[in-house]
PDB file of C-alpha atoms in Angstrom:
ATOM      1  CA  LEU A   1     158.400 118.731  67.085  1.00  0.00           C
ATOM      2  CA  GLY A   2     154.700 118.549  66.346  1.00  0.00           C
ATOM      3  CA  VAL A   3     153.693 119.793  69.779  1.00  0.00           C
ATOM      4  CA  SER A   4     156.189 122.664  69.482  1.00  0.00           C
ATOM      5  CA  ALA A   5     154.726 123.576  66.076  1.00  0.00           C
ATOM      6  CA  LEU A   6     151.222 123.475  67.513  1.00  0.00           C
ATOM      7  CA  ARG A   7     152.250 125.728  70.393  1.00  0.00           C
ATOM      8  CA  ALA A   8     154.027 128.192  68.068  1.00  0.00           C
ATOM      9  CA  ALA A   9     151.013 128.317  65.754  1.00  0.00           C
ATOM     10  CA  ARG A  10     148.666 129.040  68.647  1.00  0.00           C
ATOM     11  CA  LEU A  11     150.934 131.760  70.027  1.00  0.00           C
ATOM     12  CA  SER A  12     151.224 133.312  66.560  1.00  0.00           C
ATOM     13  CA  LYS A  13     147.478 132.876  65.954  1.00  0.00           C
ATOM     14  CA  ILE A  14     148.054 131.018  62.688  1.00  0.00           C
ATOM     15  CA  PRO A  15     146.785 127.598  61.593  1.00  0.00           C
ATOM     16  CA  CYS A  16     148.853 124.495  62.144  1.00  0.00           C
ATOM     17  CA  VAL A  17     148.562 121.987  59.293  1.00  0.00           C
ATOM     18  CA  PHE A  18     149.877 118.446  59.676  1.00  0.00           C
ATOM     19  CA  THR A  19     150.788 115.995  56.906  1.00  0.00           C
ATOM     20  CA  TYR A  20     149.783 112.481  57.923  1.00  0.00           C
ATOM     21  CA  HIS A  21     152.376 110.674  55.819  1.00  0.00           C
ATOM     22  CA  SER A  22     153.193 107.704  58.077  1.00  0.00           C
ATOM     23  CA  TRP A  23     151.057 105.221  59.955  1.00  0.00           C
ATOM     24  CA  TYR A  24     152.926 105.713  63.222  1.00  0.00           C
ATOM     25  CA  GLU A  25     151.458 102.691  64.993  1.00  0.00           C
ATOM     26  CA  LYS A  26     153.078 100.446  62.366  1.00  0.00           C
ATOM     27  CA  TYR A  27     156.564 101.492  63.540  1.00  0.00           C
ATOM     28  CA  THR A  28     156.206 100.632  67.222  1.00  0.00           C
ATOM     29  CA  HIS A  29     158.098  97.358  66.759  1.00  0.00           C
ATOM     30  CA  TYR A  30     161.309  99.435  66.631  1.00  0.00           C
ATOM     31  CA  VAL A  31     160.813 100.450  70.273  1.00  0.00           C
ATOM     32  CA  PRO A  32     161.689  97.775  72.872  1.00  0.00           C
ATOM     33  CA  LEU A  33     158.505  98.075  74.927  1.00  0.00           C
ATOM     34  CA  PRO A  34     155.386  95.883  75.171  1.00  0.00           C
ATOM     35  CA  GLN A  35     153.700  96.318  71.777  1.00  0.00           C
ATOM     36  CA  SER A  36     150.070  96.254  72.858  1.00  0.00           C
ATOM     37  CA  MET A  37     150.673  99.041  75.369  1.00  0.00           C
ATOM     38  CA  LEU A  38     152.859 101.068  73.022  1.00  0.00           C
ATOM     39  CA  LYS A  39     150.400 100.864  70.115  1.00  0.00           C
ATOM     40  CA  ARG A  40     147.579 102.141  72.343  1.00  0.00           C
ATOM     41  CA  ILE A  41     149.743 105.050  73.512  1.00  0.00           C
ATOM     42  CA  VAL A  42     150.842 105.954  69.977  1.00  0.00           C
ATOM     43  CA  CYS A  43     147.275 105.766  68.650  1.00  0.00           C
ATOM     44  CA  ALA A  44     146.001 107.957  71.485  1.00  0.00           C
ATOM     45  CA  ARG A  45     148.722 110.590  70.953  1.00  0.00           C
ATOM     46  CA  VAL A  46     148.226 110.633  67.181  1.00  0.00           C
ATOM     47  CA  HIS A  47     144.466 111.004  67.673  1.00  0.00           C
ATOM     48  CA  TRP A  48     144.957 113.857  70.150  1.00  0.00           C
ATOM     49  CA  TYR A  49     147.396 115.651  67.840  1.00  0.00           C
ATOM     50  CA  CYS A  50     145.252 115.235  64.738  1.00  0.00           C
ATOM     51  CA  GLN A  51     142.278 116.669  66.597  1.00  0.00           C
ATOM     52  CA  ALA A  52     144.388 119.612  67.829  1.00  0.00           C
ATOM     53  CA  VAL A  53     145.697 120.840  64.456  1.00  0.00           C
ATOM     54  CA  SER A  54     143.749 123.081  62.072  1.00  0.00           C
ATOM     55  CA  GLY A  55     143.966 120.786  59.068  1.00  0.00           C
ATOM     56  CA  ILE A  56     145.499 117.531  57.869  1.00  0.00           C
ATOM     57  CA  ILE A  57     147.100 116.866  54.502  1.00  0.00           C
ATOM     58  CA  VAL A  58     146.410 113.268  53.518  1.00  0.00           C
ATOM     59  CA  PRO A  59     148.543 111.765  50.726  1.00  0.00           C
ATOM     60  CA  GLY A  60     146.211 108.918  49.798  1.00  0.00           C
ATOM     61  CA  ARG A  61     142.801 107.300  50.175  1.00  0.00           C
ATOM     62  CA  ALA A  62     144.085 104.556  52.519  1.00  0.00           C
ATOM     63  CA  THR A  63     145.342 107.154  54.979  1.00  0.00           C
ATOM     64  CA  GLU A  64     142.082 109.095  54.644  1.00  0.00           C
ATOM     65  CA  HIS A  65     140.205 105.895  55.490  1.00  0.00           C
ATOM     66  CA  LEU A  66     142.448 105.277  58.516  1.00  0.00           C
ATOM     67  CA  LEU A  67     141.660 108.764  59.860  1.00  0.00           C
ATOM     68  CA  GLU A  68     137.940 108.266  59.280  1.00  0.00           C
ATOM     69  CA  GLU A  69     138.004 104.918  61.113  1.00  0.00           C
ATOM     70  CA  SER A  70     139.876 106.551  63.993  1.00  0.00           C
ATOM     71  CA  GLY A  71     137.155 109.164  64.403  1.00  0.00           C
ATOM     72  CA  ILE A  72     139.404 112.086  63.527  1.00  0.00           C
ATOM     73  CA  THR A  73     137.192 114.965  62.425  1.00  0.00           C
ATOM     74  CA  THR A  74     139.808 117.615  61.603  1.00  0.00           C
ATOM     75  CA  PRO A  75     139.318 119.009  58.075  1.00  0.00           C
ATOM     76  CA  ARG A  76     141.494 117.561  55.327  1.00  0.00           C
ATOM     77  CA  VAL A  77     143.305 120.110  53.200  1.00  0.00           C
TER      78      VAL A  77
END
């Protein structure tokens, strides 16, 4: 859904704001694929998406720190 929201926002020329409420890489164990590969893929997709949106809502300091460590430069709102 996130990619669809990003596309709709761009077509409508409005900002797309994302709430980073879950550490997605911590849920990969629910998917029956090799974990090291899957975690790299999830981290890369999350990084790409966070860099593509206009702003990120961060619910706590730990999540803010995670984004900083990941090199995500999108403004926090």
